[in-house]
């Protein structure tokens, strides 16, 4: 017996969906009804993963479900928002219930971890792709924008850079290795969105962005939006340890100019350093000061001896 | 020179996007920031159109843009919500700026008509599909749900049924006609979401749904959600005039069991009939009473002589 869109929604998604705080009406009507608490602003972001473009077509459906939400949570983290609700638009070539159950397991594993309620969505027939619209809240006026970095602010990044890109390059057979390190594969397939960090630095950071297309490209977006520049100390960049064994060009290609890090880059006025160190005690990732905002536009990449270095490549391009 | 995702967003979408009421931060950051006015609930819905499934792959991009938003606005109409904001997730096989500009013209023509602000989105490389997440507001507690129809309530539909399905059947060469009537083509390509009607009946209707998969299927969803049934007078169904020249089975197939009407079906307690007639004076479409909610489950389709009739087919199926 064929499985209809309605069966899939009932059996796979509705059954697992959290009821969720402030959800007046969830899956099952023409639209969901939610209450945004008074004093909070609503944050909204949308991201799509396409089979064969953002993941291998034979990827584990659990990982696809997990990553589809993770990349969206990373946008909430970048704005210092508390994620709360999501819609899921799923385009499927067929109605493979086994695949869907695994996809849902991955999706809900992360959704439950961050208490994100699935409030609605759509299932369409077509080439496999997943679009999630994530919604969250911040106390009014406290969202972390790209556009508020000021000269003199310290620049920080979380975690280590280049792990996912290194795993991808190995899988695509572009290196001499045959198997990616497990930790890198984990970062590629199940990135850890820095939601707790985003919320923790809300009170002290001036601007923030998530690193999805490579630090060089994403930092440039933040600088442009803030109409400032940056001086970055290359020796301070927390490149993944194994990358340091590669030649320097390859190391910076992975650590600065490749996609899928899903770490945060944020700026903090120097006077707030003690506040930042206190705030970061409650998060689950390391953080590193990599440089400072300057008034001169563009990024100056500085070697240990103070000389300028060119970093080529401008991050992941979508076309 | 290749056109990047960022160029497309800047040149095609950001330039045309309404600033929008209550939009604190629109396109250009990791997430949009919006203010939901105090006393209002937030309504959220997502719909996807896939090339070759929901529209012909050579369809006019203006129509694709228009319809992508129209089907989402129809969900807001069904809930009696005032649409306000949307995100757009676009998956594109290439970066054809001419196509994109026409798509945006169609999208914004309708967005501007209903003052819907584009607040964010995503552009990905892949087979053509469009996912819009629409957001709107209603005064708290006044959304029109599927689940509140009561025995004795009158059942109404707006407009005429079967026009889009008739156009589609002609285009797909399933009839003896070669060209669809212009009015039917218009309904197929640029459906008119019944937003004003939804808002107008908010004060008197008990339940509502939009007719996207055929009245038979969508009414059944409403009845199931409300745990009631319905008696429908077939003679009262506002089937598109030209369908009445076809044999009865074909007429009901188009008018009751086919997709793409985007009319509303709503229920009104009989005591509110005068209120309804007053409310409908401010809308832009006709409305017809087609029957009554009953306590006995299921739909009884009644011929003019009072005898039962079987309506076969259960509307558009997604798989």
Coordinates of C-alpha atoms in Angstrom, one line a residue:
Chain A
X1 CA 0.0 0.0 0.0
X2 CA 1.5 3.4 -0.9
X3 CA 2.4 5.7 1.9
X4 CA 0.9 9.1 1.5
X5 CA 2.2 12.5 2.5
X6 CA -0.3 12.4 5.4
X7 CA 0.9 9.0 6.6
X8 CA 4.5 10.2 6.6
X9 CA 3.6 13.3 8.6
X10 CA 1.6 11.3 11.1
X11 CA 3.9 8.3 11.5
X12 CA 7.4 9.8 11.1
X13 CA 7.1 13.5 12.1
X14 CA 4.1 14.3 14.2
X15 CA 4.7 11.3 16.5
X16 CA 8.2 12.5 17.3
X17 CA 7.6 16.3 17.4
X18 CA 8.0 18.0 20.8
X19 CA 4.9 19.8 21.8
X20 CA 7.1 22.8 22.5
X21 CA 6.8 25.8 24.7
X22 CA 4.5 28.5 23.3
X23 CA 3.2 26.3 20.5
X24 CA -0.6 26.9 20.5
X25 CA -1.2 24.7 17.4
X26 CA 1.6 22.6 15.8
X27 CA 1.6 20.2 12.8
X28 CA -1.8 19.5 11.2
X29 CA -3.5 22.7 10.3
X30 CA -2.8 25.1 7.4
X31 CA -0.4 27.0 9.6
X32 CA 1.1 26.7 13.0
X33 CA 0.2 29.1 15.8
X34 CA 2.9 30.3 18.2
X35 CA 3.2 32.8 20.9
X36 CA 6.4 34.9 21.0
X37 CA 6.8 35.9 24.7
X38 CA 6.4 39.6 25.4
X39 CA 9.8 41.4 25.5
X40 CA 11.4 39.0 23.0
X41 CA 12.1 39.5 19.3
X42 CA 11.7 36.7 16.8
X43 CA 14.7 35.5 14.8
X44 CA 14.1 33.7 11.5
X45 CA 16.5 32.0 9.2
X46 CA 16.3 29.4 6.3
X47 CA 18.8 27.0 5.0
X48 CA 18.6 24.3 2.3
X49 CA 20.7 21.1 1.8
X50 CA 20.5 19.6 -1.7
X51 CA 21.5 16.0 -2.4
X52 CA 24.7 15.7 -4.4
X53 CA 25.6 19.3 -3.6
X54 CA 25.6 19.6 0.2
X55 CA 25.9 15.9 1.0
X56 CA 26.7 12.7 -1.0
X57 CA 23.6 11.2 -2.4
X58 CA 24.3 7.9 -0.5
X59 CA 24.9 9.7 2.8
X60 CA 23.5 8.2 6.0
X61 CA 20.0 9.6 6.3
X62 CA 20.6 10.1 10.1
X63 CA 23.4 12.4 9.3
X64 CA 21.4 14.3 6.7
X65 CA 18.6 14.9 9.2
X66 CA 21.1 16.0 11.9
X67 CA 23.1 18.3 9.6
X68 CA 20.0 19.9 8.1
X69 CA 19.1 21.2 11.5
X70 CA 22.6 21.9 12.7
X71 CA 23.4 24.4 9.9
X72 CA 20.2 26.3 10.8
X73 CA 21.0 26.2 14.5
X74 CA 24.3 27.7 13.6
X75 CA 22.5 30.7 12.2
X76 CA 20.6 31.1 15.5
X77 CA 23.9 30.8 17.4
X78 CA 25.5 33.5 15.3
X79 CA 22.7 35.9 16.3
X80 CA 22.9 34.9 20.0
X81 CA 19.3 33.5 19.8
X82 CA 17.6 30.8 21.7
X83 CA 16.2 28.4 19.0
X84 CA 12.6 27.4 19.6
X85 CA 10.6 26.3 16.5
X86 CA 11.2 25.0 13.0
X87 CA 9.4 24.1 9.9
X88 CA 10.6 21.4 7.5
X89 CA 10.2 21.3 3.8
X90 CA 11.2 18.0 2.5
X91 CA 11.4 17.1 -1.2
X92 CA 11.7 13.4 -1.7
X93 CA 12.2 11.2 -4.8
X94 CA 10.2 8.4 -3.3
X95 CA 8.4 7.4 -0.1
X96 CA 11.0 5.2 1.5
X97 CA 9.8 4.9 5.1
X98 CA 13.0 3.3 6.3
X99 CA 15.0 6.2 5.0
X100 CA 12.6 8.7 6.5
X101 CA 12.6 7.2 9.9
X102 CA 16.5 7.4 10.0
X103 CA 16.3 11.0 8.7
X104 CA 13.8 11.8 11.4
X105 CA 16.0 10.1 14.1
X106 CA 18.9 12.4 13.2
X107 CA 16.7 15.5 13.0
X108 CA 15.0 14.9 16.3
X109 CA 18.2 13.9 18.1
X110 CA 19.4 17.4 17.7
X111 CA 16.0 19.1 17.9
X112 CA 15.4 17.5 21.3
X113 CA 18.9 18.5 22.5
X114 CA 18.0 22.1 21.9
X115 CA 14.3 21.8 22.6
X116 CA 13.3 22.9 19.1
X117 CA 9.7 22.0 18.3
X118 CA 8.8 21.0 14.7
X119 CA 5.7 23.1 14.1
X120 CA 4.9 22.4 10.4
X121 CA 6.2 21.8 7.0
X122 CA 5.7 20.3 3.6
X123 CA 6.5 17.1 1.8
X124 CA 6.8 17.3 -2.0
X125 CA 7.8 14.8 -4.7
X126 CA 11.1 15.7 -6.5
X127 CA 14.9 15.5 -6.2
X128 CA 16.0 15.1 -2.6
X129 CA 16.5 18.4 -0.7
X130 CA 15.7 19.6 2.7
X131 CA 14.8 23.2 3.7
X132 CA 14.5 24.1 7.3
X133 CA 13.2 27.5 8.6
X134 CA 14.4 28.0 12.1
X135 CA 12.9 30.4 14.5
X136 CA 14.2 31.6 17.9
X137 CA 14.0 34.5 20.3
X138 CA 16.2 37.0 22.0
X139 CA 15.4 39.6 24.6
X140 CA 14.5 42.7 22.5
X141 CA 17.5 44.5 21.2
X142 CA 20.0 41.9 22.2
X143 CA 20.5 40.0 19.0
X144 CA 24.2 39.8 17.8
X145 CA 24.4 41.4 14.4
X146 CA 27.2 41.4 11.8
X147 CA 27.1 45.1 11.5
X148 CA 28.2 46.3 15.0
X149 CA 32.0 45.5 15.1
X150 CA 34.0 48.5 16.1
X151 CA 37.8 49.3 15.6
X152 CA 39.7 48.0 18.6
X153 CA 37.4 45.1 19.3
X154 CA 39.1 41.7 19.8
X155 CA 38.1 39.0 17.2
X156 CA 37.5 35.5 18.5
X157 CA 36.7 32.1 16.9
X158 CA 35.3 29.0 18.6
X159 CA 36.7 25.5 18.2
X160 CA 39.1 24.4 15.5
X161 CA 39.0 25.3 11.9
X162 CA 39.3 23.2 8.8
X163 CA 38.3 19.8 10.1
X164 CA 35.2 19.3 8.0
X165 CA 36.9 20.5 4.9
X166 CA 39.8 18.2 5.4
X167 CA 37.4 15.2 5.8
X168 CA 35.6 16.3 2.6
X169 CA 38.8 16.6 0.6
X170 CA 39.9 13.0 1.7
X171 CA 36.4 11.6 0.8
X172 CA 36.6 13.4 -2.6
X173 CA 40.1 11.8 -3.1
X174 CA 42.0 15.1 -3.2
X175 CA 44.6 14.1 -0.7
X176 CA 47.1 11.2 -0.2
X177 CA 45.0 9.8 2.7
X178 CA 42.3 7.3 2.1
X179 CA 40.2 7.7 5.3
X180 CA 39.4 10.9 7.1
X181 CA 40.2 11.1 10.9
X182 CA 37.1 10.2 12.8
X183 CA 36.9 13.6 14.5
X184 CA 36.9 15.3 11.1
X185 CA 34.2 13.1 9.7
X186 CA 32.1 13.8 12.8
X187 CA 32.5 17.6 12.2
X188 CA 31.5 17.1 8.5
X189 CA 28.5 15.0 9.1
X190 CA 27.2 16.1 12.5
X191 CA 28.5 19.7 13.0
X192 CA 28.0 21.0 16.6
X193 CA 26.1 24.3 16.4
X194 CA 27.5 26.8 18.9
X195 CA 24.1 27.7 20.3
X196 CA 25.3 27.9 24.0
X197 CA 28.3 30.0 23.0
X198 CA 26.1 32.4 21.1
X199 CA 23.8 32.9 24.1
X200 CA 26.7 33.1 26.5
X201 CA 28.5 35.9 24.7
X202 CA 25.3 37.9 24.1
X203 CA 26.1 40.3 27.0
X204 CA 29.7 41.1 26.0
X205 CA 30.1 40.6 22.2
X206 CA 29.6 43.4 19.7
X207 CA 29.1 41.5 16.5
X208 CA 29.0 37.8 15.4
X209 CA 28.7 35.5 12.4
X210 CA 28.9 31.8 11.9
X211 CA 31.7 30.3 9.8
X212 CA 29.9 28.3 7.1
X213 CA 31.9 29.3 4.0
X214 CA 35.3 29.6 5.6
X215 CA 36.7 32.2 8.0
X216 CA 38.2 34.4 5.3
X217 CA 34.8 34.8 3.5
X218 CA 32.6 35.1 6.6
X219 CA 34.9 37.5 8.4
X220 CA 34.9 39.6 5.3
X221 CA 31.0 39.7 5.4
X222 CA 31.1 40.9 9.0
X223 CA 33.7 43.5 8.2
X224 CA 31.8 44.8 5.2
X225 CA 28.5 45.0 7.2
X226 CA 30.3 46.9 10.0
X227 CA 32.3 49.1 7.6
X228 CA 35.6 48.2 9.3
X229 CA 38.7 46.0 8.6
X230 CA 40.7 43.4 10.6
X231 CA 44.3 42.5 11.5
X232 CA 44.5 38.7 12.0
X233 CA 47.5 36.9 13.5
X234 CA 47.9 33.7 11.5
X235 CA 49.9 32.1 14.3
X236 CA 46.8 32.4 16.5
X237 CA 44.4 30.7 14.1
X238 CA 43.1 27.5 15.7
X239 CA 43.7 25.4 12.7
X240 CA 43.0 21.7 13.2
X241 CA 46.2 20.1 14.6
X242 CA 46.7 17.6 11.7
X243 CA 46.5 20.4 9.2
X244 CA 49.8 21.8 10.6
X245 CA 51.6 18.8 9.0
X246 CA 50.5 19.9 5.5
X247 CA 52.2 22.6 3.5
X248 CA 51.1 26.1 4.5
X249 CA 49.0 26.8 1.5
X250 CA 47.0 23.6 2.0
X251 CA 46.6 24.3 5.7
X252 CA 45.2 27.8 5.1
X253 CA 43.0 26.5 2.3
X254 CA 41.3 24.1 4.7
X255 CA 41.4 26.3 7.8
X256 CA 40.4 29.7 6.3
X257 CA 38.9 29.2 2.8
X258 CA 36.7 26.1 3.0
X259 CA 33.1 25.5 4.1
X260 CA 31.4 23.6 6.8
X261 CA 33.2 24.7 10.0
X262 CA 30.0 26.0 11.7
X263 CA 32.1 27.6 14.4
X264 CA 31.4 31.2 15.5
X265 CA 33.4 34.3 14.8
X266 CA 32.6 37.2 17.1
X267 CA 34.0 40.5 18.3
X268 CA 34.3 41.8 21.9
X269 CA 35.3 45.2 23.1
X270 CA 38.6 44.7 24.9
X271 CA 37.1 46.1 28.2
X272 CA 34.8 43.1 28.2
X273 CA 37.6 40.5 28.2
X274 CA 37.0 39.4 31.8
X275 CA 33.2 39.2 31.2
X276 CA 33.9 37.0 28.1
X277 CA 36.1 34.7 30.0
X278 CA 33.5 34.3 32.7
X279 CA 30.7 33.7 30.1
X280 CA 32.7 31.1 28.2
X281 CA 33.0 28.9 31.3
X282 CA 29.4 27.8 30.6
X283 CA 29.9 26.7 27.0
X284 CA 31.1 23.4 25.5
X285 CA 33.8 24.6 23.1
X286 CA 37.1 26.4 23.2
X287 CA 37.6 30.0 21.9
X288 CA 40.7 31.8 20.6
X289 CA 41.5 35.5 20.1
X290 CA 42.8 35.8 16.5
X291 CA 43.2 39.5 16.0
X292 CA 41.6 42.9 16.2
X293 CA 39.1 45.1 14.3
X294 CA 40.8 48.0 12.5
X295 CA 39.3 51.1 10.8
X296 CA 41.2 50.3 7.6
X297 CA 39.0 48.1 5.3
X298 CA 39.9 44.6 4.3
X299 CA 41.7 41.8 6.2
X300 CA 45.4 41.9 6.9
X301 CA 46.7 38.4 7.5
X302 CA 49.9 38.8 9.6
X303 CA 52.7 36.2 9.9
X304 CA 54.5 35.7 13.2
X305 CA 57.2 38.1 12.1
X306 CA 54.6 40.8 11.5
X307 CA 54.9 40.6 7.6
X308 CA 51.7 40.5 5.5
X309 CA 50.6 37.3 3.9
X310 CA 48.2 36.7 1.0
X311 CA 45.4 34.2 1.7
X312 CA 44.0 33.1 -1.6
X313 CA 40.6 31.7 -2.2
X314 CA 37.5 33.3 -0.9
X315 CA 35.6 30.5 0.7
X316 CA 32.9 28.2 -0.5
X317 CA 31.1 29.6 -3.5
X318 CA 27.5 28.6 -4.1
X319 CA 27.7 29.0 -7.9
Chain B
X1 CA 31.8 37.1 -14.9
X2 CA 29.9 34.6 -12.8
X3 CA 27.1 35.9 -10.7
X4 CA 27.4 34.8 -7.1
X5 CA 24.7 34.0 -4.6
X6 CA 25.5 37.3 -2.9
X7 CA 25.1 39.2 -6.2
X8 CA 21.7 37.6 -6.8
X9 CA 20.5 38.5 -3.3
X10 CA 21.7 42.1 -3.7
X11 CA 20.6 42.8 -7.2
X12 CA 17.4 40.7 -7.5
X13 CA 15.9 40.3 -4.1
X14 CA 17.3 42.9 -1.6
X15 CA 16.7 45.7 -4.0
X16 CA 13.0 44.9 -4.3
X17 CA 12.3 43.7 -0.8
X18 CA 9.8 45.9 1.2
X19 CA 11.3 47.2 4.4
X20 CA 8.2 46.0 6.1
X21 CA 6.5 46.8 9.3
X22 CA 8.1 45.4 12.4
X23 CA 11.2 44.2 10.5
X24 CA 14.1 45.2 12.8
X25 CA 16.7 43.5 10.5
X26 CA 15.9 42.0 7.1
X27 CA 18.0 40.3 4.4
X28 CA 21.7 40.3 5.0
X29 CA 22.5 38.8 8.5
X30 CA 22.5 35.2 9.7
X31 CA 18.8 35.6 10.6
X32 CA 16.1 38.3 10.3
X33 CA 14.8 40.0 13.4
X34 CA 11.2 40.8 13.6
X35 CA 8.8 42.1 16.3
X36 CA 5.5 40.4 16.7
X37 CA 3.1 43.0 18.1
X38 CA 1.9 42.4 21.6
X39 CA -1.5 40.8 21.6
X40 CA -0.9 39.0 18.3
X41 CA 0.0 35.4 17.7
X42 CA 2.4 34.3 15.0
X43 CA 1.2 32.0 12.2
X44 CA 3.8 30.1 10.2
X45 CA 3.4 27.9 7.2
X46 CA 5.8 26.4 4.5
X47 CA 5.0 25.3 1.0
X48 CA 7.3 24.0 -1.8
X49 CA 6.9 24.1 -5.6
X50 CA 9.1 21.7 -7.6
X51 CA 9.8 22.1 -11.3
X52 CA 8.2 19.3 -13.3
X53 CA 5.9 18.4 -10.4
X54 CA 4.0 21.6 -9.4
X55 CA 4.7 23.6 -12.6
X56 CA 5.9 22.8 -16.1
X57 CA 9.7 23.2 -16.4
X58 CA 9.3 25.8 -19.2
X59 CA 6.7 27.8 -17.2
X60 CA 6.9 31.6 -17.3
X61 CA 9.2 32.5 -14.3
X62 CA 6.9 35.4 -13.5
X63 CA 4.1 32.9 -12.9
X64 CA 6.4 30.6 -10.9
X65 CA 7.3 33.5 -8.6
X66 CA 3.7 34.6 -8.3
X67 CA 2.3 31.1 -7.6
X68 CA 5.0 30.2 -5.1
X69 CA 3.8 33.0 -2.8
X70 CA 0.1 32.6 -3.7
X71 CA -0.1 29.0 -2.4
X72 CA 1.5 30.2 0.9
X73 CA -0.8 33.2 1.2
X74 CA -3.6 30.7 0.8
X75 CA -2.5 29.0 4.0
X76 CA -2.6 32.3 5.8
X77 CA -6.1 33.0 4.4
X78 CA -7.3 29.6 5.7
X79 CA -6.2 30.6 9.2
X80 CA -7.7 34.1 8.9
X81 CA -4.2 35.6 9.4
X82 CA -2.8 38.8 8.1
X83 CA 0.4 37.8 6.2
X84 CA 3.4 39.9 7.1
X85 CA 6.8 38.3 6.4
X86 CA 8.4 35.5 4.3
X87 CA 11.6 33.7 3.7
X88 CA 12.5 32.3 0.3
X89 CA 14.6 29.2 -0.2
X90 CA 15.5 28.9 -3.9
X91 CA 17.3 26.0 -5.5
X92 CA 18.5 26.8 -9.0
X93 CA 20.2 24.8 -11.7
X94 CA 22.1 27.9 -12.9
X95 CA 22.4 31.6 -12.3
X96 CA 20.3 32.9 -15.1
X97 CA 19.8 36.5 -14.0
X98 CA 17.1 37.1 -16.7
X99 CA 15.0 34.2 -15.3
X100 CA 15.6 35.4 -11.8
X101 CA 14.5 38.9 -12.5
X102 CA 11.2 37.7 -14.0
X103 CA 10.7 35.3 -11.1
X104 CA 11.3 38.2 -8.6
X105 CA 8.8 40.4 -10.6
X106 CA 6.1 37.8 -10.1
X107 CA 6.9 37.2 -6.5
X108 CA 7.1 40.9 -5.6
X109 CA 3.9 41.8 -7.6
X110 CA 1.9 39.6 -5.1
X111 CA 4.1 40.4 -2.1
X112 CA 3.6 44.1 -2.5
X113 CA -0.1 43.7 -3.0
X114 CA -0.3 42.0 0.4
X115 CA 2.5 44.0 2.0
X116 CA 4.6 40.9 2.7
X117 CA 8.2 41.7 3.4
X118 CA 10.9 39.3 2.2
X119 CA 13.1 39.0 5.3
X120 CA 15.6 36.3 4.4
X121 CA 16.3 33.1 2.5
X122 CA 18.8 30.9 0.9
X123 CA 20.0 30.2 -2.6
X124 CA 21.4 26.8 -3.4
X125 CA 22.6 25.0 -6.5
X126 CA 20.4 22.1 -7.6
X127 CA 17.2 21.1 -9.4
X128 CA 14.7 24.1 -9.6
X129 CA 12.5 24.3 -6.6
X130 CA 11.0 27.1 -4.4
X131 CA 10.2 26.9 -0.7
X132 CA 8.5 29.9 0.9
X133 CA 7.9 30.1 4.6
X134 CA 5.2 32.6 5.2
X135 CA 4.5 34.3 8.6
X136 CA 1.5 36.3 9.6
X137 CA -0.4 37.4 12.7
X138 CA -3.8 37.2 14.2
X139 CA -5.1 38.8 17.4
X140 CA -4.5 36.1 20.1
X141 CA -7.0 33.3 20.0
X142 CA -8.7 34.4 16.8
X143 CA -7.0 32.1 14.2
X144 CA -9.4 30.0 12.2
X145 CA -8.6 26.3 12.9
X146 CA -9.7 23.2 11.0
X147 CA -10.8 21.6 14.2
X148 CA -13.6 23.8 15.5
X149 CA -16.5 23.0 13.1
X150 CA -19.7 22.0 15.0
X151 CA -22.8 20.1 13.9
X152 CA -25.4 22.5 12.4
X153 CA -22.8 24.9 11.1
X154 CA -23.3 26.0 7.5
X155 CA -20.5 25.2 5.1
X156 CA -19.3 27.7 2.5
X157 CA -16.8 27.9 -0.3
X158 CA -15.5 30.9 -2.1
X159 CA -15.2 31.5 -5.8
X160 CA -15.7 28.7 -8.4
X161 CA -14.2 25.2 -8.3
X162 CA -12.3 23.2 -10.9
X163 CA -11.0 26.0 -13.1
X164 CA -7.3 25.4 -12.5
X165 CA -7.7 21.6 -12.8
X166 CA -9.6 22.1 -16.1
X167 CA -6.8 24.2 -17.5
X168 CA -4.2 21.7 -16.4
X169 CA -6.1 18.8 -18.0
X170 CA -6.2 20.6 -21.3
X171 CA -2.5 21.5 -21.2
X172 CA -1.7 17.9 -20.4
X173 CA -3.8 16.9 -23.4
X174 CA -6.4 14.9 -21.5
X175 CA -9.4 16.6 -23.1
X176 CA -10.7 17.3 -26.6
X177 CA -9.9 21.0 -26.2
X178 CA -6.5 22.4 -27.3
X179 CA -6.4 25.7 -25.4
X180 CA -7.7 26.3 -21.9
X181 CA -10.1 29.2 -21.3
X182 CA -8.0 32.2 -20.4
X183 CA -9.8 32.6 -17.0
X184 CA -8.8 29.0 -16.1
X185 CA -5.2 29.5 -17.2
X186 CA -5.1 32.5 -15.0
X187 CA -6.4 30.5 -12.0
X188 CA -3.8 27.8 -12.6
X189 CA -0.8 30.1 -13.0
X190 CA -1.7 33.0 -10.8
X191 CA -4.2 31.8 -8.2
X192 CA -5.8 34.6 -6.1
X193 CA -5.3 33.8 -2.4
X194 CA -8.4 34.6 -0.4
X195 CA -6.6 36.6 2.2
X196 CA -9.2 39.3 2.5
X197 CA -12.0 36.8 2.9
X198 CA -10.1 34.9 5.6
X199 CA -9.7 38.1 7.6
X200 CA -13.3 39.1 6.9
X201 CA -14.8 35.9 8.2
X202 CA -12.6 35.8 11.3
X203 CA -15.3 37.1 13.5
X204 CA -18.1 34.8 12.4
X205 CA -16.6 31.5 11.1
X206 CA -16.0 28.5 13.3
X207 CA -13.4 26.6 11.2
X208 CA -11.6 27.0 7.8
X209 CA -9.3 25.3 5.4
X210 CA -8.0 26.2 2.0
X211 CA -8.9 24.0 -1.0
X212 CA -5.5 23.0 -2.5
X213 CA -6.1 19.3 -3.1
X214 CA -9.8 19.4 -4.1
X215 CA -12.8 20.1 -1.9
X216 CA -13.5 16.4 -1.3
X217 CA -10.1 15.9 0.2
X218 CA -9.7 19.2 2.0
X219 CA -13.2 19.1 3.5
X220 CA -12.5 15.6 4.7
X221 CA -9.4 16.9 6.5
X222 CA -11.5 19.6 8.3
X223 CA -14.2 17.1 9.2
X224 CA -11.6 14.6 10.6
X225 CA -9.9 17.4 12.6
X226 CA -13.3 18.5 14.0
X227 CA -14.6 14.9 14.6
X228 CA -17.8 15.7 12.6
X229 CA -19.3 14.9 9.2
X230 CA -21.0 16.9 6.4
X231 CA -24.1 16.8 4.2
X232 CA -23.2 18.6 0.9
X233 CA -25.8 19.6 -1.7
X234 CA -24.2 18.9 -5.1
X235 CA -26.6 21.3 -6.8
X236 CA -25.1 24.1 -4.7
X237 CA -21.4 23.4 -5.6
X238 CA -20.1 26.4 -7.5
X239 CA -18.5 24.4 -10.2
X240 CA -16.9 26.5 -13.0
X241 CA -19.7 27.2 -15.6
X242 CA -17.9 25.4 -18.5
X243 CA -17.6 22.2 -16.5
X244 CA -21.4 21.9 -16.5
X245 CA -21.2 21.0 -20.2
X246 CA -19.1 17.9 -19.4
X247 CA -20.5 14.6 -18.3
X248 CA -21.2 14.6 -14.5
X249 CA -18.2 12.4 -13.6
X250 CA -15.8 14.7 -15.3
X251 CA -17.4 17.7 -13.8
X252 CA -17.1 16.4 -10.3
X253 CA -13.5 15.2 -11.0
X254 CA -12.5 18.7 -11.8
X255 CA -14.7 20.6 -9.3
X256 CA -14.3 18.3 -6.2
X257 CA -11.3 16.0 -6.7
X258 CA -8.5 18.0 -8.3
X259 CA -5.9 20.4 -7.0
X260 CA -5.0 24.0 -7.3
X261 CA -8.3 25.8 -6.6
X262 CA -6.9 27.8 -3.7
X263 CA -10.4 28.8 -2.6
X264 CA -11.5 28.7 1.0
X265 CA -13.9 26.3 2.7
X266 CA -15.2 27.6 6.0
X267 CA -18.0 26.9 8.4
X268 CA -20.3 29.4 10.1
X269 CA -22.8 28.9 12.9
X270 CA -26.3 29.6 11.3
X271 CA -26.9 32.4 13.8
X272 CA -24.0 34.3 12.3
X273 CA -25.4 34.3 8.7
X274 CA -26.2 38.1 8.8
X275 CA -22.7 38.8 10.2
X276 CA -21.2 36.7 7.4
X277 CA -23.2 38.5 4.7
X278 CA -22.0 41.8 6.1
X279 CA -18.4 40.7 6.4
X280 CA -18.3 39.4 2.8
X281 CA -19.3 42.8 1.4
X282 CA -15.6 43.8 1.9
X283 CA -14.0 40.9 0.0
X284 CA -13.2 40.4 -3.6
X285 CA -14.8 37.0 -4.3
X286 CA -18.2 35.3 -4.3
X287 CA -19.2 32.7 -1.7
X288 CA -21.7 29.9 -1.7
X289 CA -23.4 27.9 1.0
X290 CA -22.9 24.2 0.0
X291 CA -24.2 22.3 3.0
X292 CA -24.1 21.7 6.7
X293 CA -22.0 20.0 9.3
X294 CA -23.5 16.9 10.8
X295 CA -22.5 14.7 13.7
X296 CA -22.3 11.6 11.6
X297 CA -18.7 11.1 10.3
X298 CA -17.8 11.3 6.6
X299 CA -19.3 13.4 3.7
X300 CA -22.7 12.7 2.3
X301 CA -22.9 14.1 -1.3
X302 CA -26.6 14.7 -2.0
X303 CA -28.2 15.0 -5.5
X304 CA -31.0 17.4 -6.1
X305 CA -33.6 14.7 -5.4
X306 CA -32.1 14.0 -2.0
X307 CA -30.4 10.7 -3.0
X308 CA -26.8 9.9 -2.1
X309 CA -24.1 10.1 -4.7
X310 CA -20.6 8.6 -4.7
X311 CA -17.8 11.0 -5.5
X312 CA -14.8 9.0 -6.5
X313 CA -11.2 10.1 -6.2
X314 CA -9.8 11.7 -3.1
X315 CA -8.1 14.8 -4.5
X316 CA -4.5 15.4 -5.4
X317 CA -2.1 12.9 -3.9
X318 CA 1.5 13.9 -3.3
X319 CA 2.9 10.4 -3.8

